[in-house]
Coordinates of C-alpha atoms in Angstrom, one line a residue:
M289 CA 0.0 0.2 0.2
D290 CA 1.1 3.2 -1.1
D291 CA 1.8 6.5 1.3
N292 CA -1.3 8.0 -0.1
L293 CA -3.4 4.6 0.3
K294 CA -1.7 4.8 4.1
D295 CA -3.2 8.4 4.5
L296 CA -6.5 7.2 3.6
F297 CA -6.5 4.2 6.0
S298 CA -5.7 6.4 8.4
Y299 CA -8.1 9.2 8.1
L300 CA -10.8 6.7 7.5
N301 CA -10.2 4.3 10.6
Q302 CA -9.9 7.8 13.3
S303 CA -13.3 9.2 11.7
L304 CA -14.9 5.9 12.0
P305 CA -16.7 5.4 15.3
S306 CA -15.0 2.7 17.3
D307 CA -18.6 0.8 17.7
I308 CA -19.0 1.3 14.0
D309 CA -21.5 -1.9 12.8
Y310 CA -20.9 -4.0 9.8
R311 CA -23.7 -3.0 8.1
E312 CA -22.3 0.6 8.4
L313 CA -18.9 -0.3 7.4
S314 CA -19.9 -2.1 4.3
N315 CA -22.1 0.4 3.2
L316 CA -19.2 2.9 3.4
C317 CA -17.2 -0.1 1.4
L318 CA -19.6 0.0 -1.3
T319 CA -20.1 3.7 -1.6
L320 CA -16.3 4.0 -2.0
F321 CA -16.3 1.9 -4.8
C322 CA -18.9 3.7 -6.4
T323 CA -18.1 7.2 -5.8
T324 CA -15.6 9.1 -3.8
G325 CA -16.8 12.3 -3.8
I326 CA -17.5 12.0 -0.1
L327 CA -14.1 12.3 0.9
P328 CA -12.0 15.6 1.6
E329 CA -10.7 17.1 -2.0
K330 CA -7.2 15.8 -1.1
F331 CA -8.5 11.7 -1.4
Q332 CA -10.7 12.4 -4.5
S333 CA -8.0 11.9 -6.7
L334 CA -6.9 8.4 -5.2
E335 CA -7.0 5.2 -7.4
L336 CA -9.7 3.8 -5.1
N337 CA -9.7 -0.2 -7.2
K338 CA -11.5 -2.8 -5.7
E339 CA -8.2 -4.0 -4.6
N340 CA -7.0 -1.3 -2.6
L341 CA -10.6 -0.9 -0.9
A342 CA -10.6 -4.6 -0.4
I343 CA -7.1 -4.0 1.7
I344 CA -8.1 -1.0 3.7
F345 CA -12.1 -2.4 4.7
S346 CA -9.8 -5.6 5.9
K347 CA -7.5 -3.3 8.0
I348 CA -10.1 -1.3 9.4
A349 CA -12.8 -4.3 9.9
K350 CA -9.8 -5.8 12.2
E351 CA -9.0 -2.7 13.7
K352 CA -12.4 -2.0 14.8
K353 CA -12.8 -5.6 16.1
L354 CA -15.8 -6.5 14.1
P355 CA -17.0 -10.2 13.9
T356 CA -14.9 -12.6 11.6
Y357 CA -18.1 -14.1 10.6
P358 CA -21.0 -11.0 10.8
S359 CA -24.3 -12.5 10.7
L360 CA -25.2 -9.4 7.8
A361 CA -22.4 -10.8 5.5
S362 CA -24.6 -13.1 3.6
L363 CA -26.8 -10.0 2.9
Y364 CA -23.7 -8.9 0.9
G365 CA -22.8 -11.8 -0.7
A366 CA -19.3 -12.3 1.4
S367 CA -19.9 -15.8 3.1
F368 CA -16.8 -17.4 2.2
H369 CA -14.3 -14.9 4.0
K370 CA -13.5 -13.7 7.0
S371 CA -14.0 -9.9 7.6
H372 CA -10.5 -9.2 8.3
D373 CA -10.0 -10.6 4.9
K374 CA -9.4 -8.8 1.5
G375 CA -11.5 -11.5 -0.3
H376 CA -14.2 -10.5 2.0
W377 CA -14.5 -7.2 0.9
L378 CA -14.2 -7.8 -2.8
E379 CA -17.3 -9.8 -1.9
V380 CA -19.1 -7.0 -0.7
M381 CA -18.0 -5.0 -3.6
A382 CA -19.2 -7.8 -6.1
S383 CA -22.9 -7.3 -4.6
I384 CA -23.7 -4.3 -6.2
L385 CA -23.1 -6.8 -9.5
K386 CA -24.4 -10.1 -8.4
L387 CA -27.4 -8.5 -6.0
K388 CA -27.8 -5.0 -7.0
N389 CA -26.7 -4.1 -3.4
E390 CA -27.0 0.0 -3.7
P391 CA -25.1 2.0 -1.2
D392 CA -27.0 4.8 0.7
I393 CA -24.2 7.4 0.0
K394 CA -25.9 10.1 2.6
E395 CA -25.6 7.3 5.5
A396 CA -22.0 6.7 4.4
E397 CA -21.2 10.6 4.0
K398 CA -22.9 11.2 8.0
L399 CA -19.8 8.5 8.8
L400 CA -17.2 10.7 7.8
I401 CA -19.0 13.9 8.9
L402 CA -20.0 13.3 12.3
S403 CA -16.2 12.1 13.2

């Protein structure tokens, strides 16, 4: 992970509440997969491909001590990997295509604004 992505990880990890739940974190992941418009300007030009996002969100899930097999994971098509694994978040992002899960951008934005 390059320095810019490390900065984004730090920003997100510090901004998000320590008690963030799986649904909120999954929604944020889906939102950032679709748009970077909710991020501060300095992060909006980053290449946030699915690989980079999966790495960042697996680290956040571990830092925030999310359950490794959250009960809601199947709603996001993410049943085969632990939430602390990159593969889990790749499955979450694929749910946009497979399950037509659309993010709630306003809810994701609130997570970052309120912090």
